[in-house]
Short mmCIF file of C-alpha atoms in Angstrom, two decimals:
data_model
loop_
_atom_site.label_atom_id
_atom_site.label_comp_id
_atom_site.label_asym_id
_atom_site.label_seq_id
_atom_site.Cartn_x
_atom_site.Cartn_y
_atom_site.Cartn_z
CA UNK A 203 39.41 -70.94 60.93
CA UNK A 204 36.50 -69.08 59.25
CA UNK A 205 37.44 -66.59 56.33
CA UNK A 206 36.36 -63.14 57.45
CA UNK A 207 35.15 -60.98 54.42
CA UNK A 208 35.85 -57.55 54.27
CA UNK A 209 32.62 -55.29 54.65
CA UNK A 210 31.40 -54.42 51.04
CA UNK A 211 31.24 -50.68 50.09
CA UNK A 212 28.19 -49.40 48.45
CA UNK A 213 27.84 -50.11 44.74
CA UNK A 214 29.89 -47.59 42.64
CA UNK A 215 27.83 -44.89 40.97
CA UNK A 216 28.40 -46.37 37.74
CA UNK A 217 25.88 -49.14 38.79
CA UNK A 218 23.29 -46.86 40.58
CA UNK A 219 22.96 -44.56 37.53
CA UNK A 220 21.82 -46.85 34.68
CA UNK A 221 23.21 -46.35 31.46
CA UNK A 222 26.16 -44.15 32.49
CA UNK A 223 29.36 -46.19 31.51
CA UNK A 224 33.05 -45.85 31.08
CA UNK A 225 32.37 -46.41 27.38
CA UNK A 226 29.64 -43.76 27.23
CA UNK A 227 31.85 -41.23 29.14
CA UNK A 228 34.60 -41.91 26.75
CA UNK A 229 32.43 -40.93 23.95
CA UNK A 230 31.75 -37.53 25.57
CA UNK A 231 35.27 -37.00 26.93
CA UNK A 232 37.14 -37.89 23.59
CA UNK A 233 40.79 -38.24 24.05
CA UNK A 234 40.76 -39.31 27.71
CA UNK A 235 42.50 -42.36 28.65
CA UNK A 236 40.21 -45.18 29.65
CA UNK A 237 41.96 -45.69 33.08
CA UNK A 238 41.44 -42.26 34.08
CA UNK A 239 37.60 -42.47 33.24
CA UNK A 240 37.63 -45.74 35.01
CA UNK A 241 39.18 -44.15 38.15
CA UNK A 242 37.43 -40.85 38.12
CA UNK A 243 33.90 -41.48 36.61
CA UNK A 244 32.64 -43.22 39.90
CA UNK A 245 33.94 -40.26 41.99
CA UNK A 246 32.09 -37.87 39.79
CA UNK A 247 28.76 -39.75 39.70
CA UNK A 248 28.84 -40.45 43.34
CA UNK A 249 29.36 -36.56 43.99
CA UNK A 250 26.23 -36.07 41.79
CA UNK A 251 23.90 -38.27 43.43
CA UNK A 252 23.79 -36.74 46.97
CA UNK A 253 23.74 -33.09 45.17
CA UNK A 254 20.41 -34.55 43.43
CA UNK A 255 22.09 -33.99 39.99
CA UNK A 256 21.80 -37.40 38.85
CA UNK A 257 19.41 -36.76 36.07
CA UNK A 258 20.50 -37.01 32.36
CA UNK A 259 20.74 -33.40 31.71
CA UNK A 260 23.10 -32.64 34.61
CA UNK A 261 25.15 -35.75 34.08
CA UNK A 262 25.71 -34.68 30.39
CA UNK A 263 26.73 -31.14 31.79
CA UNK A 264 29.14 -32.70 34.25
CA UNK A 265 30.85 -34.67 31.48
CA UNK A 266 30.60 -31.59 28.91
CA UNK A 267 32.47 -29.54 31.85
CA UNK A 268 35.08 -32.15 32.29
CA UNK A 269 35.52 -32.34 28.56
CA UNK A 270 35.98 -28.59 28.17
CA UNK A 271 38.14 -27.87 31.20
CA UNK A 272 40.24 -30.94 31.56
CA UNK A 273 39.83 -33.42 28.69
CA UNK A 274 42.00 -35.87 30.04
CA UNK A 275 39.37 -36.75 32.82
CA UNK A 276 41.92 -35.70 35.43
CA UNK A 277 41.58 -32.70 37.71
CA UNK A 278 43.94 -30.15 36.32
CA UNK A 279 45.43 -26.84 37.25
CA UNK A 280 44.95 -23.90 34.97
CA UNK A 281 48.01 -22.80 32.99
CA UNK A 282 49.30 -19.48 32.45
CA UNK A 283 47.71 -17.73 29.42
CA UNK A 284 47.06 -14.31 27.86
CA UNK A 285 43.66 -14.57 29.61
CA UNK A 286 45.07 -14.60 33.15
CA UNK A 287 48.61 -13.08 32.75
CA UNK A 288 49.46 -9.75 31.56
CA UNK A 289 52.64 -9.39 29.12
CA UNK A 290 55.54 -9.12 31.26
CA UNK A 291 53.37 -9.76 34.34
CA UNK A 292 53.72 -12.47 37.18
CA UNK A 293 51.76 -15.69 36.68
CA UNK A 294 48.13 -14.98 36.92
CA UNK A 295 48.35 -11.34 37.65
CA UNK A 296 45.10 -10.53 35.87
CA UNK A 297 43.23 -12.36 38.64
CA UNK A 298 44.99 -10.70 41.51
CA UNK A 299 42.45 -8.02 42.00
CA UNK A 300 39.33 -9.39 40.64
CA UNK A 301 36.62 -8.47 43.19
CA UNK A 302 34.19 -10.53 41.28
CA UNK A 303 36.22 -13.51 42.07
CA UNK A 304 36.76 -12.34 46.01
CA UNK A 305 40.42 -11.92 45.21
CA UNK A 306 42.15 -9.56 47.54
CA UNK A 307 45.36 -8.75 45.57
CA UNK A 308 48.67 -10.62 45.06
CA UNK A 309 49.06 -13.50 45.26
CA UNK A 310 45.51 -14.47 45.17
CA UNK A 311 45.53 -14.83 41.44
CA UNK A 312 47.90 -17.69 41.43
CA UNK A 313 46.80 -19.08 44.70
CA UNK A 314 43.09 -19.33 43.56
CA UNK A 315 43.85 -20.03 39.80
CA UNK A 316 41.58 -22.54 38.21
CA UNK A 317 41.67 -26.34 39.45
CA UNK A 318 39.71 -29.35 39.54
CA UNK A 319 37.20 -30.69 37.19
CA UNK A 320 35.39 -27.33 37.14
CA UNK A 321 38.37 -25.04 37.05
CA UNK A 322 37.19 -23.60 40.23
CA UNK A 323 38.71 -19.88 40.08
CA UNK A 324 38.72 -17.24 42.81
CA UNK A 325 39.07 -16.98 46.75
CA UNK A 326 35.40 -16.54 47.07
CA UNK A 327 34.51 -19.72 44.94
CA UNK A 328 37.02 -21.75 47.04
CA UNK A 329 35.59 -20.39 50.19
CA UNK A 330 31.86 -21.11 49.10
CA UNK A 331 32.23 -24.31 47.63
CA UNK A 332 35.00 -25.72 50.00
CA UNK A 333 32.56 -25.11 52.86
CA UNK A 334 29.73 -26.54 50.79
CA UNK A 335 31.47 -29.96 50.54
CA UNK A 336 32.17 -29.95 54.32
CA UNK A 337 35.88 -28.66 54.21
CA UNK A 338 35.25 -25.36 56.04
CA UNK A 339 38.06 -23.04 55.27
CA UNK A 340 40.38 -26.00 54.43
CA UNK A 341 40.20 -25.15 50.69
CA UNK A 342 41.02 -21.62 51.16
CA UNK A 343 44.08 -22.68 53.42
CA UNK A 344 45.14 -25.39 50.94
CA UNK A 345 43.91 -24.62 47.51
CA UNK A 346 46.06 -27.51 45.85
CA UNK A 347 43.56 -29.85 47.34
CA UNK A 348 40.82 -29.07 44.69
CA UNK A 349 43.00 -31.18 42.45
CA UNK A 350 42.35 -34.41 44.44
CA UNK A 351 40.06 -36.28 42.42
CA UNK A 352 37.47 -36.89 45.12
CA UNK A 353 37.42 -33.17 46.21
CA UNK A 354 37.48 -32.17 42.48
CA UNK A 355 34.30 -34.33 41.90
CA UNK A 356 32.47 -32.89 44.75
CA UNK A 357 33.52 -29.20 43.76
CA UNK A 358 32.23 -30.06 40.44
CA UNK A 359 28.70 -31.17 41.88
CA UNK A 360 28.64 -28.24 44.40
CA UNK A 361 29.32 -25.68 41.48
CA UNK A 362 26.68 -27.28 39.11
CA UNK A 363 24.23 -27.33 41.88
CA UNK A 364 24.64 -23.59 42.77
CA UNK A 365 24.23 -22.86 38.93
CA UNK A 366 21.46 -25.33 38.18
CA UNK A 367 18.44 -23.14 37.71
CA UNK A 368 20.62 -21.20 34.94
CA UNK A 369 21.82 -24.31 33.46
#
């Protein structure tokens, strides 16, 4: 009986973008565990390619954002801090009525707190970038999905793409 080979998936982005390696990413996102970089770097690079952000400057920007926002090279949720929660207030109350974020009042602050590789924040950003990556209103209905590595990578690419001219 012949052996049936599994269909091969496309080459990981680390091979399609020469020079971008786990070792290089580890030098930029210092302190991240190698296994996290190995797991998530291809997702990030694969998200940058179709967004037409696979040039050196935007790859460096993506890695710099990951270092600044979630240095472990894992999507993360924003933590309570004096910048998002008033003294004695409920978690993320300072975000609740932020119209610039598209929030409509409690509990939008906590519901649409920063998540993912980019720390996407606010109802408007969840709606805009969720739709941009093909989720329609799915991200607004389930904001925790922004921490799923594949979705977090695509949100990072969408956010960077929308700000590319300013970057």
